[in-house]
PDB file of C-alpha atoms in Angstrom:
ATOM      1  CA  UNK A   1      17.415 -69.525  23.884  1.00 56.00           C
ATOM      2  CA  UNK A   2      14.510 -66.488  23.433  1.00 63.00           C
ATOM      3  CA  UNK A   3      11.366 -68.564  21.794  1.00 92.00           C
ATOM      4  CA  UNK A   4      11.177 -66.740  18.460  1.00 95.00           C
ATOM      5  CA  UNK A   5      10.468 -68.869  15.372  1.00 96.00           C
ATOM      6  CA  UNK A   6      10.266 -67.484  11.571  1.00 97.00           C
ATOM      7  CA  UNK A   7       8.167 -68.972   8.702  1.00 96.00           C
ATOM      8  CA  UNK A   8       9.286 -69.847   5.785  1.00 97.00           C
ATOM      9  CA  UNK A   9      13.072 -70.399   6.397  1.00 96.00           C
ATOM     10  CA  UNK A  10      13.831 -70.138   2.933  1.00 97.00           C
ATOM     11  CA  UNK A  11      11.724 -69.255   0.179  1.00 97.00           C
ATOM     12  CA  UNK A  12      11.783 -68.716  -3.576  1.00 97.00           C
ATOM     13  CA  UNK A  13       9.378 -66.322  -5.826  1.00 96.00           C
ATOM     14  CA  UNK A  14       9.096 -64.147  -8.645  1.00 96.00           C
ATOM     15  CA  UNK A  15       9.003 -60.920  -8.970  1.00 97.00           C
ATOM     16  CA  UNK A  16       5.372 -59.081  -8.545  1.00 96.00           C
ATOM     17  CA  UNK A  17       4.196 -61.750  -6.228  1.00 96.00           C
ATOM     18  CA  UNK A  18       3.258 -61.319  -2.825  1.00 96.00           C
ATOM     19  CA  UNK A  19       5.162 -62.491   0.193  1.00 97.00           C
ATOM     20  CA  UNK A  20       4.131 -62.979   3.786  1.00 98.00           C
ATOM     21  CA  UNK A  21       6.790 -63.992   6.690  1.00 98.00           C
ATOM     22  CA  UNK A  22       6.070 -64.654   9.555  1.00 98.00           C
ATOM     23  CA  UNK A  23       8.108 -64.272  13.349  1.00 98.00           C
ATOM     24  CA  UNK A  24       6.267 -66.354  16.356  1.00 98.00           C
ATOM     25  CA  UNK A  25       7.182 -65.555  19.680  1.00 97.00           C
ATOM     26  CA  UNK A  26       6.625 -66.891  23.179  1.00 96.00           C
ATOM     27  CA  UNK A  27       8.221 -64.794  25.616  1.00 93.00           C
ATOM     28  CA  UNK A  28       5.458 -62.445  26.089  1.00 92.00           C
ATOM     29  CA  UNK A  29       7.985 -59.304  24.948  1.00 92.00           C
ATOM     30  CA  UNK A  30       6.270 -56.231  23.865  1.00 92.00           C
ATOM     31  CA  UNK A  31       8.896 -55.026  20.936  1.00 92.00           C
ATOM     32  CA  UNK A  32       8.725 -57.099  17.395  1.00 94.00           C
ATOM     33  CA  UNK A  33      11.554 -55.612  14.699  1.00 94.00           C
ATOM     34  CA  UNK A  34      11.757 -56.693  11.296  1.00 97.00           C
ATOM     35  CA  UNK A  35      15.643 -56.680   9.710  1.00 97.00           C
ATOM     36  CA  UNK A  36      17.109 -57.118   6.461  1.00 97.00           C
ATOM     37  CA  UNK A  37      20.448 -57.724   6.272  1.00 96.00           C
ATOM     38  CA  UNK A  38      22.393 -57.397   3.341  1.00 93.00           C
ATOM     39  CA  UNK A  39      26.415 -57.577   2.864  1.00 86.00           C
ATOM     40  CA  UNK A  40      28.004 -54.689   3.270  1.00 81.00           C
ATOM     41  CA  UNK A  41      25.042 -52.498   4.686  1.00 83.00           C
ATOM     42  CA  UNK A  42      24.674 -55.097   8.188  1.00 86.00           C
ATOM     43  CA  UNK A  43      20.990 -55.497   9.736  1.00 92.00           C
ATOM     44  CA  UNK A  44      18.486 -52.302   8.304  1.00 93.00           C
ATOM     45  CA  UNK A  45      15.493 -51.555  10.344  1.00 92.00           C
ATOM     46  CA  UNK A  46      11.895 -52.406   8.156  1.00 95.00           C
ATOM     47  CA  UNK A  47       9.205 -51.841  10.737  1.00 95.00           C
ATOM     48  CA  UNK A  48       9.230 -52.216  14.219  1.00 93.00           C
ATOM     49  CA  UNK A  49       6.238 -52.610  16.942  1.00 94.00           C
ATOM     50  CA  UNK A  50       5.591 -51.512  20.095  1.00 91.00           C
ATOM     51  CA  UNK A  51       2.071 -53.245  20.878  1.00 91.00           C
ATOM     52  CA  UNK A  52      -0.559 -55.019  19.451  1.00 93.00           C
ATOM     53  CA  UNK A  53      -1.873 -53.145  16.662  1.00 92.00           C
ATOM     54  CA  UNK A  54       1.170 -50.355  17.327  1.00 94.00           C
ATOM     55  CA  UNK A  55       3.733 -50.493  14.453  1.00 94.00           C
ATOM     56  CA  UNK A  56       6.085 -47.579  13.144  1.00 92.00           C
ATOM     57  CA  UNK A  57       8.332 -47.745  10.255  1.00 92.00           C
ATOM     58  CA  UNK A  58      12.037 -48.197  10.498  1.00 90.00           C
ATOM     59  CA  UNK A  59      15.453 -46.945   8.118  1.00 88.00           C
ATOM     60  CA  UNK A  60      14.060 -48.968   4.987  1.00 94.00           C
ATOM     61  CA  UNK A  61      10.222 -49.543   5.113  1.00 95.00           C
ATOM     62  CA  UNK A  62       9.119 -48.508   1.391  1.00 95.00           C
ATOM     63  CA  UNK A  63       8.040 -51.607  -0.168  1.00 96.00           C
ATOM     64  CA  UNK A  64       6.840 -53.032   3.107  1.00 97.00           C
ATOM     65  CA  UNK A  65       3.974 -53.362   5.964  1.00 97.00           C
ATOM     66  CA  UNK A  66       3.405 -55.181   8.697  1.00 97.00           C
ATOM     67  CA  UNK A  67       0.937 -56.385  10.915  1.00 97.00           C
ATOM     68  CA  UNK A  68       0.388 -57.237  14.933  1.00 97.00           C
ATOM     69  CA  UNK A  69      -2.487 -58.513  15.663  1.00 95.00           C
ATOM     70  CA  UNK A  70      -1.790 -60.666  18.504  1.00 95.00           C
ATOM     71  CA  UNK A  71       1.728 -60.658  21.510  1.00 95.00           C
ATOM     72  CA  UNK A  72       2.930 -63.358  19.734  1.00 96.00           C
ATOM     73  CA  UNK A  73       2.933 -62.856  16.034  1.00 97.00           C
ATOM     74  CA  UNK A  74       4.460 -59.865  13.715  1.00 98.00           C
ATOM     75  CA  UNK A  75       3.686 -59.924  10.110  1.00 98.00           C
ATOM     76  CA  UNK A  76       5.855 -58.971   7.413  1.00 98.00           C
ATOM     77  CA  UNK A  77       4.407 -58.724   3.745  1.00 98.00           C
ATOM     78  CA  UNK A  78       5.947 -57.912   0.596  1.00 97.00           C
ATOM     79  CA  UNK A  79       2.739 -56.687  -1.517  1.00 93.00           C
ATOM     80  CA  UNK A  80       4.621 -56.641  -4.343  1.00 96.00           C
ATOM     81  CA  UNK A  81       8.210 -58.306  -4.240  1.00 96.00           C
ATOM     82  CA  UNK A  82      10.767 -57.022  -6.304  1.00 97.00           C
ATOM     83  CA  UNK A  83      14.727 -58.484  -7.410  1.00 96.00           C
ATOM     84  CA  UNK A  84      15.798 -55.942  -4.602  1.00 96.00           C
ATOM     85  CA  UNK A  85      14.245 -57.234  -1.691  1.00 97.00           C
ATOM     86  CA  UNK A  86      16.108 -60.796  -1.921  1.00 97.00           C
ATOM     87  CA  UNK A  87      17.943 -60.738   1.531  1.00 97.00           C
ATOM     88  CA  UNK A  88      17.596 -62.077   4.529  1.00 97.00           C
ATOM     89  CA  UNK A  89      14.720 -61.384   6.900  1.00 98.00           C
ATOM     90  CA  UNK A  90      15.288 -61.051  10.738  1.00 98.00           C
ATOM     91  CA  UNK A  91      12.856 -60.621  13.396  1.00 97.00           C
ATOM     92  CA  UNK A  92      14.190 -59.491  16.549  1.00 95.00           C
ATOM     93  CA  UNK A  93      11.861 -58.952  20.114  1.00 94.00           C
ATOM     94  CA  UNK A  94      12.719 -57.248  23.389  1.00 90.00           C
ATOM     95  CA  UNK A  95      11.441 -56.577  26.547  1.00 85.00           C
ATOM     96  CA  UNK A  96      12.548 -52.868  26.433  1.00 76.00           C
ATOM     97  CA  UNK A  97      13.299 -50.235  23.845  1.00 69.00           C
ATOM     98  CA  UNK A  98      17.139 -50.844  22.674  1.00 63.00           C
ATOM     99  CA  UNK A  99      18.009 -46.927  23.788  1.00 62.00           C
ATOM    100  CA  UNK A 100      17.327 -47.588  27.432  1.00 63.00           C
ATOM    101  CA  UNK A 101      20.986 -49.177  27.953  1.00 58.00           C
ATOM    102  CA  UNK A 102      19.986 -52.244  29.343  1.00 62.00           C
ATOM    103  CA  UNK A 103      17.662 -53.964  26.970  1.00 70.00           C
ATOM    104  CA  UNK A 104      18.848 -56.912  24.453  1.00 81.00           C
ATOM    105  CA  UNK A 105      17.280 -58.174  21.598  1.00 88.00           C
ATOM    106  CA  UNK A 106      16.690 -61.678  20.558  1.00 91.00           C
ATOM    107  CA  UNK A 107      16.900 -62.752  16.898  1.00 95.00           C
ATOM    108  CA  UNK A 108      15.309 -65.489  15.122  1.00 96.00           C
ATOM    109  CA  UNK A 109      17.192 -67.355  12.902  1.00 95.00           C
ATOM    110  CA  UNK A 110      16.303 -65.619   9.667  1.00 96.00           C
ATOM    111  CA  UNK A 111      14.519 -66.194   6.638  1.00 97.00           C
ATOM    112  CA  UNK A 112      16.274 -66.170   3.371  1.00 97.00           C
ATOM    113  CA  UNK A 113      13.941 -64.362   0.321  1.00 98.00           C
ATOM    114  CA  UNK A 114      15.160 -64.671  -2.951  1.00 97.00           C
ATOM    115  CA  UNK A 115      12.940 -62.719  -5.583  1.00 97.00           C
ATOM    116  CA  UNK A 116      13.462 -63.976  -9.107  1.00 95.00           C
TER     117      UNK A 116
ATOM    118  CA  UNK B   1      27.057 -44.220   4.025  1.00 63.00           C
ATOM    119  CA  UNK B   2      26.559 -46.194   7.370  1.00 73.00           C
ATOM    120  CA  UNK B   3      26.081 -44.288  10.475  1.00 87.00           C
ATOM    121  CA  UNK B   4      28.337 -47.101  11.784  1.00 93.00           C
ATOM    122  CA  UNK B   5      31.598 -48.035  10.187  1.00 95.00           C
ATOM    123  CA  UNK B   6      33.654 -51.277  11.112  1.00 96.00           C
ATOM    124  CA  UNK B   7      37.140 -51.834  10.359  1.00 96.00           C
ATOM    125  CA  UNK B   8      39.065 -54.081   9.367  1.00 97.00           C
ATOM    126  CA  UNK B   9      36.016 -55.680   7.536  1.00 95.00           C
ATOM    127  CA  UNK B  10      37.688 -59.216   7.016  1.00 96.00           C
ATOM    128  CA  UNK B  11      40.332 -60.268   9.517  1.00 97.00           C
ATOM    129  CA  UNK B  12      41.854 -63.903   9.617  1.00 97.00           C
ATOM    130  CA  UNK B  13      44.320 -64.500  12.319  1.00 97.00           C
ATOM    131  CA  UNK B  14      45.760 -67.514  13.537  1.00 97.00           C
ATOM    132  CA  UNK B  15      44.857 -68.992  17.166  1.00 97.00           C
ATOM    133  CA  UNK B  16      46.365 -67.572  19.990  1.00 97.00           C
ATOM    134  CA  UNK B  17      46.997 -63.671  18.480  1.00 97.00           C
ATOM    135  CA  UNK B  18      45.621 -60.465  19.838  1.00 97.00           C
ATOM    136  CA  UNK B  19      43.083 -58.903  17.449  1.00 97.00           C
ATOM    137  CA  UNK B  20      41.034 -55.509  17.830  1.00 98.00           C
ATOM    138  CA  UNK B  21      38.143 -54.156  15.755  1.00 98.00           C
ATOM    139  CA  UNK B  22      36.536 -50.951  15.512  1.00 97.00           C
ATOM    140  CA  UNK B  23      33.380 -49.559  15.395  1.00 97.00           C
ATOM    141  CA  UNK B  24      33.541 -45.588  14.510  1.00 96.00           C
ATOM    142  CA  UNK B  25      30.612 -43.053  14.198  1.00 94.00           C
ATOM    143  CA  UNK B  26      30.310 -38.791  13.810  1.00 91.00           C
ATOM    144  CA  UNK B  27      27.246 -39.310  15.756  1.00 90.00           C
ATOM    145  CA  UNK B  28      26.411 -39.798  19.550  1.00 89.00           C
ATOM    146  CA  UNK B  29      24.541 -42.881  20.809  1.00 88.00           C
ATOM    147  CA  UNK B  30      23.009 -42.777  24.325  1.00 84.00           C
ATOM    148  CA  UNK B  31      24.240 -46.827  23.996  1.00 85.00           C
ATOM    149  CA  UNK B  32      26.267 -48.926  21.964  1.00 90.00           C
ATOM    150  CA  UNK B  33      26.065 -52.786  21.390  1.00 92.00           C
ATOM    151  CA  UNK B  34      28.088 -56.086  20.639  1.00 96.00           C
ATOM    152  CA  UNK B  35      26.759 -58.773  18.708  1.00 96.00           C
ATOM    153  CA  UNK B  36      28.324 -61.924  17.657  1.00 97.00           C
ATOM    154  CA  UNK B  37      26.572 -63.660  14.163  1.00 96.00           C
ATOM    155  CA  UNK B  38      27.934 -67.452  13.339  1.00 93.00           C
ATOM    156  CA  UNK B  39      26.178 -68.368   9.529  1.00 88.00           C
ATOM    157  CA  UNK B  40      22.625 -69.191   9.082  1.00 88.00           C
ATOM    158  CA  UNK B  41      22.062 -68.303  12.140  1.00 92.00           C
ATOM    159  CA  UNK B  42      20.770 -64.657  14.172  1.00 94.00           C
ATOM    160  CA  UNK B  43      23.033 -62.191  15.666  1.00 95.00           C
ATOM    161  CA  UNK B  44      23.619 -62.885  20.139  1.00 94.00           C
ATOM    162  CA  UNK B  45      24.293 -59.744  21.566  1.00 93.00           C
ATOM    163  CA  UNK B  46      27.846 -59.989  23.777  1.00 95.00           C
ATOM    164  CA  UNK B  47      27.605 -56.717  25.718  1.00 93.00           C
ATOM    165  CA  UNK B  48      26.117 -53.230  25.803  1.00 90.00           C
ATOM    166  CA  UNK B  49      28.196 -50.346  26.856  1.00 90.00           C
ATOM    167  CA  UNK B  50      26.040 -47.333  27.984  1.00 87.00           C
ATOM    168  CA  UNK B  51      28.670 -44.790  29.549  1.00 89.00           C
ATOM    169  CA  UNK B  52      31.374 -42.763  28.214  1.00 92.00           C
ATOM    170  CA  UNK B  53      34.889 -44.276  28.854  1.00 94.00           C
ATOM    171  CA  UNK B  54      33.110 -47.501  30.108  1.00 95.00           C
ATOM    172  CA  UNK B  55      35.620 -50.752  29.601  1.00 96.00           C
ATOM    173  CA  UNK B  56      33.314 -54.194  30.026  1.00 96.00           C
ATOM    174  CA  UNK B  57      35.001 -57.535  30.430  1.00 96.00           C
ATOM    175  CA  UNK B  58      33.770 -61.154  28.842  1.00 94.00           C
ATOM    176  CA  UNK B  59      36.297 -63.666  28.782  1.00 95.00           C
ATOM    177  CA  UNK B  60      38.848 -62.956  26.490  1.00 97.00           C
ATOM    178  CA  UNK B  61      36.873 -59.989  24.910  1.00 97.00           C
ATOM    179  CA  UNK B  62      37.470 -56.420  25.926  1.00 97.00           C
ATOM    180  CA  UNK B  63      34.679 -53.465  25.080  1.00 97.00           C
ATOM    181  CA  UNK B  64      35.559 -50.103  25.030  1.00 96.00           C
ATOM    182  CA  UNK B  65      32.941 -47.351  24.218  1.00 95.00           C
ATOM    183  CA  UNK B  66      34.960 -43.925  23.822  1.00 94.00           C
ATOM    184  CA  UNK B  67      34.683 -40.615  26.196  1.00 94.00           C
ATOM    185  CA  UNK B  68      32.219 -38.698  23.380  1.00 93.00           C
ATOM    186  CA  UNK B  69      29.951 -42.051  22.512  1.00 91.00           C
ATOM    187  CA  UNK B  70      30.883 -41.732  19.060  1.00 93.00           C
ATOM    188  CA  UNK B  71      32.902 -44.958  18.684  1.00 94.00           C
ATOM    189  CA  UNK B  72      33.848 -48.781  20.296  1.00 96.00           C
ATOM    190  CA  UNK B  73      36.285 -51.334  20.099  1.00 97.00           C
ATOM    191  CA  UNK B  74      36.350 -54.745  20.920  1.00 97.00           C
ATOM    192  CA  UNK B  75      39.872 -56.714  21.689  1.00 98.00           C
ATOM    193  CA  UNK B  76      39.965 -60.073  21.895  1.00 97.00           C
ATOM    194  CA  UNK B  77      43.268 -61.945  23.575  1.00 97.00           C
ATOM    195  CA  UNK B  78      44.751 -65.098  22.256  1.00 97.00           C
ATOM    196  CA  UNK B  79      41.891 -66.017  19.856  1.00 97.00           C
ATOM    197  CA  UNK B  80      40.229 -69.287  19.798  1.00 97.00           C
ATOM    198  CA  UNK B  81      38.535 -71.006  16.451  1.00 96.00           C
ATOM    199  CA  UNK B  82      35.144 -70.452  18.499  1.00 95.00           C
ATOM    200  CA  UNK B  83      35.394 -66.590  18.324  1.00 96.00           C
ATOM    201  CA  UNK B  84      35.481 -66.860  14.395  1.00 96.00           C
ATOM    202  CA  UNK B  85      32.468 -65.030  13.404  1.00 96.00           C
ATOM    203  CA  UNK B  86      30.821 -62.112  12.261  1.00 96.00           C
ATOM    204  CA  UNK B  87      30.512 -58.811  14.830  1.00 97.00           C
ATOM    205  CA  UNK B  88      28.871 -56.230  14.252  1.00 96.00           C
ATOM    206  CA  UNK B  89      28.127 -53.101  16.508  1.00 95.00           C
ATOM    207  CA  UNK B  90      24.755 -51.301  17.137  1.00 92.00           C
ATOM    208  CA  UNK B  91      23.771 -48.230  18.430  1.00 89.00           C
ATOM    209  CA  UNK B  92      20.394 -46.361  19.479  1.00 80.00           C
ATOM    210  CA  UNK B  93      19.824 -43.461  17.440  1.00 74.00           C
ATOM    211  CA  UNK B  94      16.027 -43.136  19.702  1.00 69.00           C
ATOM    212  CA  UNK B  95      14.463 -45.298  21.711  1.00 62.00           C
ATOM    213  CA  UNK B  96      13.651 -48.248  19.138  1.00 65.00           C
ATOM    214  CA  UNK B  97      16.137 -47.635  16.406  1.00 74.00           C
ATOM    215  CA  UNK B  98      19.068 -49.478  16.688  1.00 81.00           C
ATOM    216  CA  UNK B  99      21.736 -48.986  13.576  1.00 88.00           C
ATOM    217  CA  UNK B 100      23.453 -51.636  12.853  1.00 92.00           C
ATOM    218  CA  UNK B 101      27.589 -51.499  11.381  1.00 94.00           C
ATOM    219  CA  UNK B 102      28.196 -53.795   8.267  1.00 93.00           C
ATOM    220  CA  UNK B 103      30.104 -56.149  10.719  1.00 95.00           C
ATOM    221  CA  UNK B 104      33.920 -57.662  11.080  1.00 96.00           C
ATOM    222  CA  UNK B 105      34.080 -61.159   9.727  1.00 96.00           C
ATOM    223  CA  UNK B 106      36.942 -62.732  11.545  1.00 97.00           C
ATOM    224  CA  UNK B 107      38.324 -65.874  11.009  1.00 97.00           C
ATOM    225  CA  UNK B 108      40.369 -67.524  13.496  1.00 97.00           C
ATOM    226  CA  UNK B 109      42.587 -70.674  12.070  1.00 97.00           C
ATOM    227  CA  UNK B 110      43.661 -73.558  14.578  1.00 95.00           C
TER     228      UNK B 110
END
C-alpha cells in the first residue's frame, strides 16, 4: 500500500470555524490532490499540486486553499467552514500527471467533515 | 451535470451472474480509468485504458474504452461477493484533472 496518511479521520465543527486537514506522504511523489466526494456527484477536484510551493485549483476550489510546503505534506484549510462542505476529504498523490496514460493515483483513506 | 455518467447506479446480483456497467461521456479523454471503492476506505484504481477500441483483461473483469474515447464499460463474469463495491470511472480532461463518474454500487449476494 502507497504511504499516504490523513489527519483527522473524522471530525466534527460548527459552522464559521476553521478547519485544517492534513495528507502525509512518504513515497517521495511529486502530485498531492485534494477530493471531496459526495453521493451522487463521485470524487470533485479541490486543489491539486505539482511541487513544493506549486498548487492550482481544481473543479470546486471556492471556499478552499491549500498549502505545500514540504514533499511530504499538502494542506487543506477550510477558512471558514460552512453546512456545505460536510463530505468526505480525499487526498490522492502520483508520480505522474493522470493524462499521461500510465500514471495511477493513490488515495488515502479519507477524512469525514461534518460542519454543524 | 457530470462530465461522466454511470449506469446502472445500484446493481445487486447474485454470485455467479454476468454484470456490465457503463461509463458514458460527449467529451473525449486522452485516458480513461477504473477504480474500485469498498466503504471507509479510498478508491484502488483497477486499470487505465489509453487507446481507442483498447479491451484490458483482470481476472474476471473486462475494460472496454470505445473507438471515439467518449465512453467505457466494465464486465465482470460470474461475480464473486469480493467484487461488491463501488466503481467509478475517471477520465483526464488535461494533464492533472481527472473527472470522476458518480460510481456503480454493486452488490454481489452469496
Amino acid at each position: 500500500d502507497a504511504g499516504i496518511t490523513q489527519s483527522p479521520r473524522h471530525k466534527v465543527t460548527e459552522t464559521g470555524t476553521p478547519v485544517t486537514l492534513r495528507c502525509h506522504q512518504t513515497e517521495n511523489h511529486r502530485y498531492m490532490y485534494w477530493y471531496r466526494q459526495d453521493p451522487g456527484h463521485g470524487l470533485r477536484l479541490i486543489h491539486y499540486s505539482y511541487g513544493v510551493k506549486d498548487t492550482d485549483k481544481g473543479e470546486v476550489s471556492d471556499g478552499y486553499s491549500v498549502s505545500r510546503s514540504k514533499t511530504e505534506d499538502f494542506l487543506l484549510t477550510l477558512e471558514s467552514a460552512t453546512s456545505s462542505q460536510t463530505s468526505v476529504y480525499f487526498c490522492a498523490i502520483s508520480e505522474s500527471t493522470p493524462g499521461a496514460g500510465y500514471n495511477e493515483q493513490f488515495f488515502g483513506p479519507g477524512t469525514r467533515l461534518t460542519v454543524l | 451535470t457530470q462530465l461522466l455518467e454511470q449506469s446502472p447506479q445500484f446493481l445487486s446480483i447474485q454470485e455467479g451472474e454476468n454484470l456490465t456497467v457503463y461509463c458514458n461521456s460527449s467529451s473525449v479523454f486522452s485516458s480513461l480509468q477504473w477504480y474500485r471503492q469498498e466503504p471507509g476506505e479510498g478508491p484502488v484504481l483497477l486499470v487505465t485504458v489509453v487507446t481507442g477500441g483498447e479491451v484490458k483483461k483482470l481476472k474476471r473483469l473486462t475494460f472496454q474504452f470505445g473507438d471515439a474515447r467518449k465512453d467505457s464499460s466494465l464486465h465482470i463474469t460470474a461475480a464473486q461477493p469480493g467484487d461488491t463495491g463501488l466503481y467509478l470511472c475517471a477520465g483526464a480532461v488535461h494533464n492533472n484533472d481527472m473527472r470522476f463518474g458518480a460510481g456503480t454500487r454493486l452488490t454481489v449476494k452469496p
